[in-house]
Amino acid sequence: MARWYPGAVGAKKESGLRRSDALSAGWLKSGTQCRQDLRVAAFTYMGMAQPRLAGLSGLSFALHGPASALSFIPSALQPPPAQLSNTVNFSLTLNQFLLRHALTLGLVAVFTWTFASWRSHTSNPSTSHAQFWTEFQPLLVASDPNSNTPVRIKNAESVGFDPKNTDPLPDLLRLTREDVSNMRLAHSKFIDSIQPTQPRLHYQPHTRGLVSTAGGTYLPVLVISLRMLRQSGSTLPMEVFLANWDEYDGYVCQVVLPSLNAQCVVLSEILDAITDSKSAIEKYQYKVFAMMFSSFEEILFLDADAFSLQDPEVLFNSDPFLSKGLVTWPDFWRPTTSPLYYEIVSQDPKPKKTDEKQPNPAMIRQSTESGEVLLSKRTHARTLLLAAYYNFYGPSHYYPLLSQGAAGEGDKETFVAAAIALNEPFYQVSEPIRAVGRGTPDGFAGSTMVQYNPIEDYILTKKGEWRIKGASVPPPQPFFVHVNFPKFNPATVFTDGGPVVDERGKYTRAWTAPEDVVDAFGGKKTEKAYWKEILWTACALEGKSISWKGRTDICSKTADYWSTIFEPEGQTYDLI
């Protein structure tokens, strides 16, 4: 049966849709014409046999054996029947239901897919963002550092943060005096060019939302994280930035994400406002550009593999965000910023006792883990633009200057560095990040990081109770879980010796140690909830997501893990 995929005009028998494929076949058009064709295609689809609709509820069937977890899957998200042979007993067949209600379901299809296409801006990015890029990109180019890339003697050691550590910063980069002078002039020139009134970031005033970057193998991971976040009660909209049309997944972007109040935005459609400008931007630089081109005034950026345990909207309504406008979270490590950076930005790396603002972080705070960033564009537009400058020239200059090759070198230090350079306020959570994983014969295998509630942390530090400095007070509650390594993509996570398969080749839980952290964020209950969303995603996207093209074992393998670890054999489970 030929199936119609939202985002395309006509029918296609493949499990996803790249823009290049659609364009060559005449299936994908842009703007108003695409929306008009979408309505025609939806009506055409009504006449097809057995339409599969996202969001269909009320049908259940019992499953037994390894697939016992799958007692309900919306019809659009069912795996092919062959996957569930000898395991499914229908209480009411899908065919009977659909035949009885074909007209109603057809109308739902028209509304659902028309609305999904209307919500999606992937094929017609905001002209305001493109206009901003035509103004901002020349400023980046005009402030080229005009310097050689710093020469690295060796990489800085990754040393755990200790506030009592008074060792000087490592000094492992070399630049000539001329290069330092040129970089200082370029940095000063760029700051002068980003005045509060020009160029003006485009966003919708009085809005807030979530921003992430994904694409390819990260899209299924993003779906898992977003579904987990929705379990917290959050209804905040999300914009998911893809690098280009090669990363576009028609089924995820036009069916799954709209059902979760999220939409895809193709970054190259904005960057193409200036010919070849996207070629200078690599994937590890996308984060700041996604934040910059998002439509929200207040944003919470989350990596694709991070989610909150509580509704994150509370963070926007409380200090420290209300008073600071920028909130970041810590990494494990002591900062390793090069002394040359402070010379370039004309700063003293030593904090001054008379400085009322948060002193330079190089001496008193952890390095930054940028999987979660909370920022107001209204108050910190210049910080965001300077962070974009640091990222634009990051690989060649500012990444080494800010990290000197220590763990995680990349965009993570650019946000706080930009705020400090502009003397704009920020707050970095002081409660140390914690690693979560499982015990192994060799000790510990971490896969996940836990970050803490900034509101509770701020209340403590305002009273001078810094737990990181030894204060004996209860810790803030865990707030974010960042499942950073390896990615819990159900197509790849079941590897021997990985987070869920032990050294004997047996399934195991991933989050069992350390017990105090695991217990604090919900232990097995939270882990089970997370795997519920992994299972849903595995069975919903198999046969439909382009990143899993040709794979037929993802749903069954994930169901087998679920039934082994979380459900006794023979029980049914509602996957809703």
Coordinates of N, CA and C in Angstrom, one line a residue, residues 47-250:
G47 N -9.0 8.3 0.7 CA -9.6 7.2 -0.1 C -8.7 6.0 -0.1
M48 N -7.5 6.0 0.6 CA -6.7 4.9 0.6 C -7.2 3.9 1.6
A49 N -6.8 2.7 1.4 CA -7.2 1.6 2.4 C -6.3 1.7 3.7
Q50 N -7.0 1.5 4.8 CA -6.3 1.4 6.1 C -5.4 2.6 6.4
P51 N -5.9 3.9 6.4 CA -5.1 5.0 6.8 C -4.6 4.8 8.2
R52 N -3.3 5.3 8.4 CA -2.7 5.1 9.7 C -2.5 6.5 10.3
L53 N -3.2 6.8 11.4 CA -3.2 8.2 11.9 C -2.5 8.3 13.3
A54 N -1.7 9.3 13.4 CA -1.0 9.6 14.7 C -2.1 10.1 15.7
G55 N -1.9 9.6 16.9 CA -2.8 10.1 17.9 C -4.0 9.3 18.1
L56 N -4.3 8.2 17.4 CA -5.5 7.4 17.5 C -5.4 6.7 18.9
S57 N -6.5 6.8 19.7 CA -6.5 6.2 21.0 C -7.7 5.3 21.1
G58 N -7.7 4.5 22.2 CA -8.9 3.7 22.5 C -8.8 2.3 22.0
L59 N -7.8 1.9 21.3 CA -7.6 0.6 20.9 C -6.5 -0.1 21.7
S60 N -6.7 -1.3 22.2 CA -5.7 -2.0 22.9 C -5.7 -3.4 22.5
F61 N -4.5 -4.0 22.7 CA -4.4 -5.4 22.5 C -3.3 -6.0 23.4
A62 N -3.5 -7.2 23.8 CA -2.6 -7.9 24.7 C -1.4 -8.5 24.0
L63 N -0.3 -8.3 24.6 CA 0.9 -8.9 24.0 C 1.6 -9.8 25.1
H64 N 2.3 -10.8 24.6 CA 2.9 -11.8 25.5 C 4.3 -12.0 25.1
G65 N 5.1 -12.5 26.0 CA 6.5 -12.8 25.7 C 7.3 -11.5 25.6
P66 N 8.4 -11.5 24.8 CA 9.3 -10.3 24.8 C 8.7 -9.0 24.4
A67 N 7.6 -9.1 23.7 CA 6.9 -7.8 23.3 C 5.8 -7.4 24.2
S68 N 5.8 -7.9 25.5 CA 4.7 -7.7 26.4 C 4.6 -6.2 26.7
A69 N 5.5 -5.4 26.4 CA 5.4 -4.0 26.7 C 4.5 -3.3 25.8
L70 N 4.1 -3.8 24.7 CA 3.5 -3.1 23.6 C 2.0 -3.3 23.6
S71 N 1.3 -3.2 24.8 CA -0.1 -3.4 24.8 C -0.9 -2.4 24.1
F72 N -0.3 -1.2 23.8 CA -1.0 -0.2 23.0 C 0.0 0.6 22.3
I73 N -0.2 0.7 21.0 CA 0.6 1.6 20.1 C -0.4 2.3 19.2
P74 N -0.4 3.6 19.1 CA -1.3 4.3 18.1 C -1.1 3.7 16.8
S75 N -2.2 3.6 16.0 CA -2.1 2.9 14.7 C -1.0 3.4 13.8
A76 N -0.8 4.7 13.7 CA 0.2 5.2 12.8 C 1.6 4.8 13.3
L77 N 1.7 4.4 14.5 CA 3.0 4.1 15.1 C 3.3 2.6 15.3
Q78 N 2.4 1.8 14.8 CA 2.5 0.3 14.9 C 3.7 -0.2 14.1
P79 N 4.5 -1.1 14.6 CA 5.4 -1.8 13.7 C 4.7 -2.7 12.8
P80 N 5.3 -3.1 11.7 CA 4.7 -4.0 10.7 C 4.2 -5.3 11.4
P81 N 3.0 -5.9 11.0 CA 2.5 -7.0 11.7 C 3.5 -8.2 11.8
A82 N 4.4 -8.3 10.9 CA 5.3 -9.4 10.9 C 6.2 -9.4 12.2
Q83 N 6.5 -8.2 12.7 CA 7.3 -8.0 13.8 C 6.6 -8.6 15.1
L84 N 5.3 -8.6 15.1 CA 4.6 -9.0 16.3 C 3.8 -10.4 16.0
S85 N 4.3 -11.2 15.0 CA 3.6 -12.4 14.7 C 3.7 -13.3 16.0
N86 N 2.6 -14.0 16.2 CA 2.4 -14.9 17.3 C 2.4 -14.2 18.7
T87 N 2.3 -12.9 18.7 CA 2.3 -12.2 20.0 C 1.1 -11.4 20.2
V88 N 0.3 -11.1 19.2 CA -0.7 -10.1 19.3 C -2.1 -10.8 19.2
N89 N -2.9 -10.5 20.2 CA -4.3 -10.9 20.2 C -5.2 -9.6 20.2
F90 N -5.8 -9.3 19.1 CA -6.6 -8.1 19.0 C -8.0 -8.2 19.7
S91 N -8.3 -7.3 20.6 CA -9.6 -7.3 21.2 C -10.6 -6.6 20.2
L92 N -10.1 -5.7 19.4 CA -10.9 -5.1 18.3 C -10.0 -4.8 17.2
T93 N -10.2 -5.4 16.0 CA -9.2 -5.2 15.0 C -9.2 -3.8 14.5
L94 N -8.0 -3.4 14.1 CA -7.9 -2.0 13.5 C -8.7 -1.8 12.3
N95 N -8.7 -2.9 11.4 CA -9.5 -2.8 10.2 C -10.9 -2.5 10.4
Q96 N -11.5 -3.2 11.4 CA -12.9 -3.1 11.7 C -13.2 -1.6 12.1
F97 N -12.4 -1.2 13.0 CA -12.6 0.2 13.5 C -12.5 1.2 12.4
L98 N -11.5 1.1 11.6 CA -11.2 2.1 10.6 C -12.4 2.1 9.5
L99 N -12.9 0.9 9.2 CA -14.0 0.8 8.2 C -15.2 1.5 8.8
R100 N -15.4 1.4 10.1 CA -16.6 2.0 10.7 C -16.5 3.5 10.7
H101 N -15.3 4.0 10.9 CA -15.1 5.4 11.1 C -14.2 6.1 10.1
A102 N -14.2 5.6 8.9 CA -13.3 6.1 7.8 C -13.5 7.6 7.6
L103 N -14.7 8.0 7.5 CA -15.0 9.4 7.2 C -14.4 10.3 8.4
T104 N -14.8 9.9 9.6 CA -14.3 10.7 10.8 C -12.8 10.8 10.8
L105 N -12.2 9.6 10.6 CA -10.7 9.6 10.6 C -10.1 10.3 9.5
G106 N -10.8 10.3 8.3 CA -10.3 11.1 7.2 C -10.3 12.6 7.5
L107 N -11.4 13.1 8.2 CA -11.4 14.5 8.5 C -10.3 14.8 9.6
V108 N -10.1 13.9 10.5 CA -9.0 14.1 11.5 C -7.7 14.2 10.7
A109 N -7.5 13.3 9.7 CA -6.3 13.3 8.9 C -6.1 14.7 8.3
V110 N -7.1 15.2 7.7 CA -7.0 16.5 7.0 C -6.6 17.6 8.0
F111 N -7.3 17.6 9.1 CA -6.9 18.6 10.1 C -5.5 18.4 10.7
T112 N -5.2 17.2 11.1 CA -3.9 16.9 11.7 C -2.8 17.3 10.8
W113 N -2.8 16.8 9.5 CA -1.7 17.1 8.6 C -1.7 18.5 8.1
T114 N -2.8 19.1 7.9 CA -2.9 20.5 7.5 C -2.3 21.4 8.6
F115 N -2.7 21.1 9.8 CA -2.1 21.9 11.0 C -0.7 21.7 11.1
A116 N -0.2 20.4 11.0 CA 1.2 20.1 11.1 C 2.0 20.8 10.1
S117 N 1.5 20.9 8.8 CA 2.3 21.6 7.8 C 2.3 23.1 8.1
W118 N 1.1 23.6 8.6 CA 1.0 25.0 8.9 C 2.0 25.4 10.0
R119 N 2.2 24.5 11.0 CA 3.1 24.8 12.1 C 4.5 24.7 11.6
S120 N 4.8 23.9 10.6 CA 6.2 23.7 10.3 C 6.8 24.9 9.5
H121 N 7.9 25.4 9.9 CA 8.5 26.5 9.1 C 9.8 26.0 8.4
T122 N 9.9 24.7 8.2 CA 11.1 24.1 7.7 C 11.4 24.6 6.2
S123 N 10.3 24.7 5.5 CA 10.5 25.0 4.1 C 10.4 26.5 3.8
N124 N 10.1 27.3 4.8 CA 9.9 28.7 4.6 C 10.4 29.5 5.8
P125 N 11.7 29.5 6.1 CA 12.2 30.1 7.3 C 11.9 31.6 7.3
S126 N 11.9 32.1 8.5 CA 11.5 33.5 8.7 C 12.4 34.4 7.9
T127 N 11.8 35.3 7.1 CA 12.6 36.3 6.4 C 13.3 37.3 7.4
S128 N 12.7 37.4 8.6 CA 13.3 38.3 9.5 C 14.7 37.7 10.0
H129 N 14.7 36.4 10.2 CA 16.0 35.8 10.6 C 17.0 35.9 9.5
A130 N 16.5 35.7 8.2 CA 17.5 35.8 7.1 C 18.0 37.2 7.0
Q131 N 17.1 38.2 7.2 CA 17.5 39.6 7.1 C 18.5 39.9 8.2
F132 N 18.3 39.4 9.4 CA 19.3 39.6 10.5 C 20.6 39.0 10.1
W133 N 20.6 37.8 9.5 CA 21.9 37.1 9.1 C 22.6 38.0 8.1
T134 N 21.9 38.6 7.2 CA 22.6 39.4 6.2 C 23.2 40.6 6.8
E135 N 22.7 41.1 8.0 CA 23.3 42.2 8.7 C 24.5 41.7 9.6
F136 N 24.3 40.6 10.2 CA 25.2 40.1 11.3 C 26.4 39.4 10.7
Q137 N 26.2 38.6 9.7 CA 27.4 37.8 9.1 C 28.5 38.7 8.6
P138 N 28.2 39.9 8.0 CA 29.3 40.8 7.6 C 30.1 41.3 8.8
L139 N 29.5 41.5 9.9 CA 30.2 41.9 11.1 C 31.1 40.9 11.6
L140 N 30.7 39.6 11.6 CA 31.6 38.5 12.0 C 32.8 38.5 11.1
V141 N 32.6 38.6 9.8 CA 33.7 38.6 8.8 C 34.6 39.8 9.0
A142 N 34.0 40.9 9.2 CA 34.8 42.2 9.3 C 35.7 42.2 10.6
S143 N 35.4 41.3 11.5 CA 36.2 41.3 12.8 C 37.0 40.0 12.8
D144 N 37.4 39.5 11.7 CA 38.3 38.4 11.6 C 39.5 38.6 12.6
P145 N 39.9 37.6 13.4 CA 41.0 37.8 14.3 C 42.3 38.3 13.7
N146 N 42.5 38.0 12.4 CA 43.7 38.4 11.7 C 44.9 37.9 12.4
S147 N 44.9 36.7 12.8 CA 45.9 36.1 13.6 C 46.1 34.6 13.2
N148 N 47.3 34.1 13.5 CA 47.6 32.7 13.3 C 46.8 32.0 14.4
T149 N 46.5 30.7 14.1 CA 45.9 29.8 15.1 C 46.9 29.6 16.2
P150 N 46.4 29.7 17.5 CA 47.4 29.5 18.6 C 48.1 28.2 18.5
V151 N 49.3 28.2 18.8 CA 50.1 26.9 18.8 C 50.0 26.3 20.2
R152 N 49.6 25.0 20.2 CA 49.4 24.3 21.4 C 50.6 23.5 21.8
I153 N 51.2 23.7 22.9 CA 52.3 22.9 23.4 C 51.9 21.5 23.7
K154 N 50.8 21.4 24.5 CA 50.2 20.2 24.8 C 48.8 20.5 25.4
N155 N 48.0 19.5 25.5 CA 46.6 19.7 26.0 C 46.6 19.9 27.5
A156 N 45.8 20.7 28.0 CA 45.6 20.9 29.4 C 45.0 19.6 30.1
E157 N 45.5 19.4 31.3 CA 44.9 18.2 32.0 C 43.5 18.6 32.5
S158 N 42.6 17.5 32.5 CA 41.3 17.7 33.0 C 41.3 17.4 34.4
V159 N 41.3 18.4 35.3 CA 41.4 18.3 36.7 C 40.0 18.6 37.3
G160 N 39.6 17.8 38.2 CA 38.3 18.0 38.9 C 38.4 19.3 39.7
F161 N 37.2 20.0 39.7 CA 37.2 21.3 40.3 C 37.3 21.2 41.8
D162 N 38.1 22.1 42.4 CA 38.3 22.2 43.9 C 38.5 23.6 44.2
P163 N 37.5 24.2 44.9 CA 37.6 25.7 45.2 C 38.9 26.1 46.0
K164 N 39.5 25.1 46.6 CA 40.7 25.3 47.4 C 42.0 25.3 46.5
N165 N 41.8 24.9 45.3 CA 43.0 24.8 44.4 C 43.4 26.1 43.9
T166 N 44.6 26.5 44.3 CA 45.1 27.9 44.0 C 46.2 27.8 42.9
D167 N 46.3 26.6 42.3 CA 47.3 26.5 41.2 C 47.0 27.5 40.1
P168 N 48.0 28.1 39.5 CA 47.8 29.0 38.4 C 47.1 28.3 37.2
L169 N 46.5 29.1 36.3 CA 45.9 28.5 35.1 C 47.0 27.9 34.3
P170 N 46.8 26.9 33.6 CA 47.8 26.3 32.6 C 48.0 27.4 31.5
D171 N 49.3 27.4 31.1 CA 49.7 28.4 30.0 C 50.3 27.6 28.9
L172 N 49.5 27.0 28.0 CA 50.0 26.0 27.1 C 49.8 26.4 25.6
L173 N 49.4 27.7 25.4 CA 49.3 28.2 24.0 C 50.3 29.3 23.7
R174 N 50.7 29.4 22.5 CA 51.6 30.4 22.1 C 51.1 31.2 20.9
L175 N 51.2 32.5 21.1 CA 50.9 33.5 20.0 C 51.9 34.6 20.0
T176 N 52.2 35.1 18.9 CA 53.2 36.2 18.8 C 52.5 37.5 19.4
R177 N 53.3 38.4 19.8 CA 52.7 39.7 20.3 C 51.9 40.4 19.3
E178 N 52.3 40.3 18.0 CA 51.5 40.9 17.0 C 50.1 40.2 16.9
D179 N 50.1 38.9 17.0 CA 48.8 38.1 16.9 C 47.9 38.5 18.1
V180 N 48.5 38.6 19.2 CA 47.7 39.0 20.4 C 47.1 40.4 20.2
S181 N 47.9 41.3 19.7 CA 47.4 42.7 19.4 C 46.3 42.7 18.4
N182 N 46.5 41.9 17.3 CA 45.5 41.9 16.3 C 44.2 41.3 16.8
M183 N 44.3 40.3 17.6 CA 43.1 39.6 18.1 C 42.4 40.6 19.1
R184 N 43.1 41.4 19.9 CA 42.5 42.3 20.8 C 41.8 43.4 20.0
L185 N 42.4 43.9 18.9 CA 41.7 44.9 18.1 C 40.5 44.4 17.5
A186 N 40.5 43.2 17.0 CA 39.4 42.6 16.3 C 38.2 42.3 17.3
H187 N 38.6 41.9 18.5 CA 37.6 41.6 19.5 C 36.9 42.9 19.9
S188 N 37.7 43.9 20.1 CA 37.2 45.3 20.5 C 36.3 45.8 19.4
K189 N 36.7 45.6 18.1 CA 35.9 46.1 17.0 C 34.6 45.4 16.9
F190 N 34.6 44.1 17.2 CA 33.3 43.4 17.1 C 32.3 43.8 18.2
I191 N 32.9 44.0 19.4 CA 32.0 44.5 20.5 C 31.4 45.8 20.2
D192 N 32.2 46.7 19.6 CA 31.7 48.0 19.2 C 30.6 47.9 18.2
S193 N 30.7 46.9 17.4 CA 29.7 46.8 16.3 C 28.4 46.2 16.7
I194 N 28.3 45.6 17.9 CA 27.0 45.0 18.3 C 26.4 45.8 19.4
Q195 N 26.1 47.0 19.0 CA 25.4 47.9 19.9 C 24.0 47.4 20.2
P196 N 23.4 47.9 21.3 CA 22.0 47.4 21.7 C 21.0 47.5 20.6
T197 N 21.1 48.5 19.7 CA 20.1 48.7 18.7 C 20.4 48.1 17.3
Q198 N 21.6 47.7 17.1 CA 22.0 47.2 15.8 C 23.2 46.2 15.9
P199 N 23.1 45.0 15.2 CA 21.9 44.5 14.6 C 20.9 43.9 15.6
R200 N 19.7 43.9 15.3 CA 18.6 43.5 16.2 C 18.2 42.1 16.0
L201 N 18.4 41.3 17.0 CA 17.9 39.9 17.0 C 16.4 39.8 16.7
H202 N 16.0 38.9 15.9 CA 14.5 38.7 15.7 C 14.0 37.7 16.6
Y203 N 12.9 38.0 17.4 CA 12.2 37.1 18.2 C 10.8 37.7 18.5
Q204 N 9.9 36.8 18.9 CA 8.6 37.2 19.2 C 8.6 37.7 20.7
P205 N 8.3 38.9 20.9 CA 8.3 39.4 22.3 C 7.3 38.6 23.2
H206 N 7.7 38.5 24.5 CA 6.9 37.9 25.5 C 6.6 36.4 25.2
T207 N 7.6 35.8 24.6 CA 7.4 34.3 24.4 C 8.6 33.6 25.0
R208 N 8.4 32.4 25.3 CA 9.4 31.5 25.9 C 9.2 30.1 25.3
G209 N 10.4 29.4 25.2 CA 10.3 28.1 24.6 C 11.6 27.3 24.7
L210 N 11.6 26.1 24.2 CA 12.7 25.2 24.3 C 13.4 25.2 22.9
V211 N 14.7 25.1 22.9 CA 15.5 25.0 21.6 C 16.4 23.9 21.7
S212 N 16.6 23.2 20.6 CA 17.5 22.1 20.6 C 18.1 21.9 19.2
T213 N 19.2 21.2 19.0 CA 19.7 20.8 17.7 C 19.7 19.3 17.6
A214 N 19.4 18.8 16.4 CA 19.3 17.4 16.2 C 19.5 17.1 14.7
G215 N 19.1 15.9 14.3 CA 19.3 15.6 12.9 C 20.0 14.2 12.8
G216 N 19.7 13.5 11.8 CA 20.3 12.1 11.6 C 20.0 11.2 12.8
T217 N 21.0 10.6 13.3 CA 20.8 9.7 14.5 C 20.4 10.4 15.7
Y218 N 20.5 11.7 15.8 CA 20.1 12.4 17.0 C 18.6 12.6 17.1
L219 N 17.9 12.5 16.0 CA 16.5 12.8 16.0 C 15.7 11.8 16.9
P220 N 15.9 10.5 16.8 CA 15.2 9.6 17.7 C 15.6 9.9 19.1
V221 N 16.8 10.2 19.4 CA 17.2 10.6 20.8 C 16.4 11.8 21.3
L222 N 16.3 12.8 20.4 CA 15.5 14.0 20.7 C 14.1 13.7 21.0
V223 N 13.5 12.8 20.2 CA 12.1 12.4 20.5 C 11.9 11.8 21.8
I224 N 12.9 10.9 22.2 CA 12.8 10.3 23.5 C 12.9 11.3 24.6
S225 N 13.9 12.2 24.5 CA 14.0 13.3 25.5 C 12.8 14.2 25.6
L226 N 12.2 14.6 24.5 CA 11.1 15.4 24.5 C 9.9 14.8 25.1
R227 N 9.7 13.5 24.8 CA 8.5 12.8 25.4 C 8.7 12.7 26.9
M228 N 10.0 12.5 27.3 CA 10.2 12.4 28.7 C 10.0 13.8 29.4
L229 N 10.4 14.8 28.7 CA 10.1 16.2 29.2 C 8.6 16.4 29.4
R230 N 7.9 16.0 28.4 CA 6.4 16.2 28.4 C 5.8 15.5 29.7
Q231 N 6.4 14.4 30.1 CA 6.0 13.7 31.3 C 6.1 14.6 32.6
S232 N 6.9 15.6 32.5 CA 7.1 16.6 33.6 C 5.9 17.5 33.7
G233 N 5.1 17.6 32.7 CA 4.0 18.5 32.6 C 4.2 19.7 31.8
S234 N 5.4 19.8 31.2 CA 5.8 21.0 30.4 C 5.0 21.0 29.1
T235 N 4.5 22.1 28.7 CA 3.8 22.3 27.4 C 4.6 23.4 26.6
L236 N 5.8 23.8 27.0 CA 6.5 24.8 26.3 C 6.8 24.3 24.9
P237 N 6.6 25.2 23.9 CA 6.9 24.8 22.5 C 8.4 24.6 22.3
M238 N 8.8 23.8 21.4 CA 10.2 23.5 21.1 C 10.5 23.7 19.6
E239 N 11.6 24.3 19.3 CA 12.1 24.4 17.9 C 13.4 23.6 17.9
V240 N 13.4 22.6 16.9 CA 14.5 21.7 16.7 C 15.2 22.1 15.4
F241 N 16.5 22.5 15.6 CA 17.2 23.0 14.4 C 18.0 21.8 13.8
L242 N 17.9 21.7 12.5 CA 18.6 20.7 11.7 C 19.6 21.5 10.9
A243 N 20.8 20.9 10.6 CA 21.8 21.6 9.9 C 21.4 22.0 8.5
N244 N 20.8 21.0 7.8 CA 20.4 21.2 6.4 C 19.4 20.2 6.0
W245 N 19.0 20.2 4.8 CA 17.9 19.3 4.3 C 18.3 17.8 4.3
D246 N 19.6 17.5 4.3 CA 20.0 16.1 4.4 C 19.7 15.5 5.7
E247 N 19.5 16.3 6.8 CA 19.1 15.8 8.1 C 17.6 15.8 8.3
Y248 N 16.9 16.3 7.3 CA 15.4 16.4 7.5 C 14.8 15.0 7.4
D249 N 13.9 14.7 8.4 CA 13.2 13.4 8.4 C 11.7 13.8 8.4
G250 N 11.1 13.5 7.2 CA 9.7 13.9 7.0 C 8.7 13.4 8.1

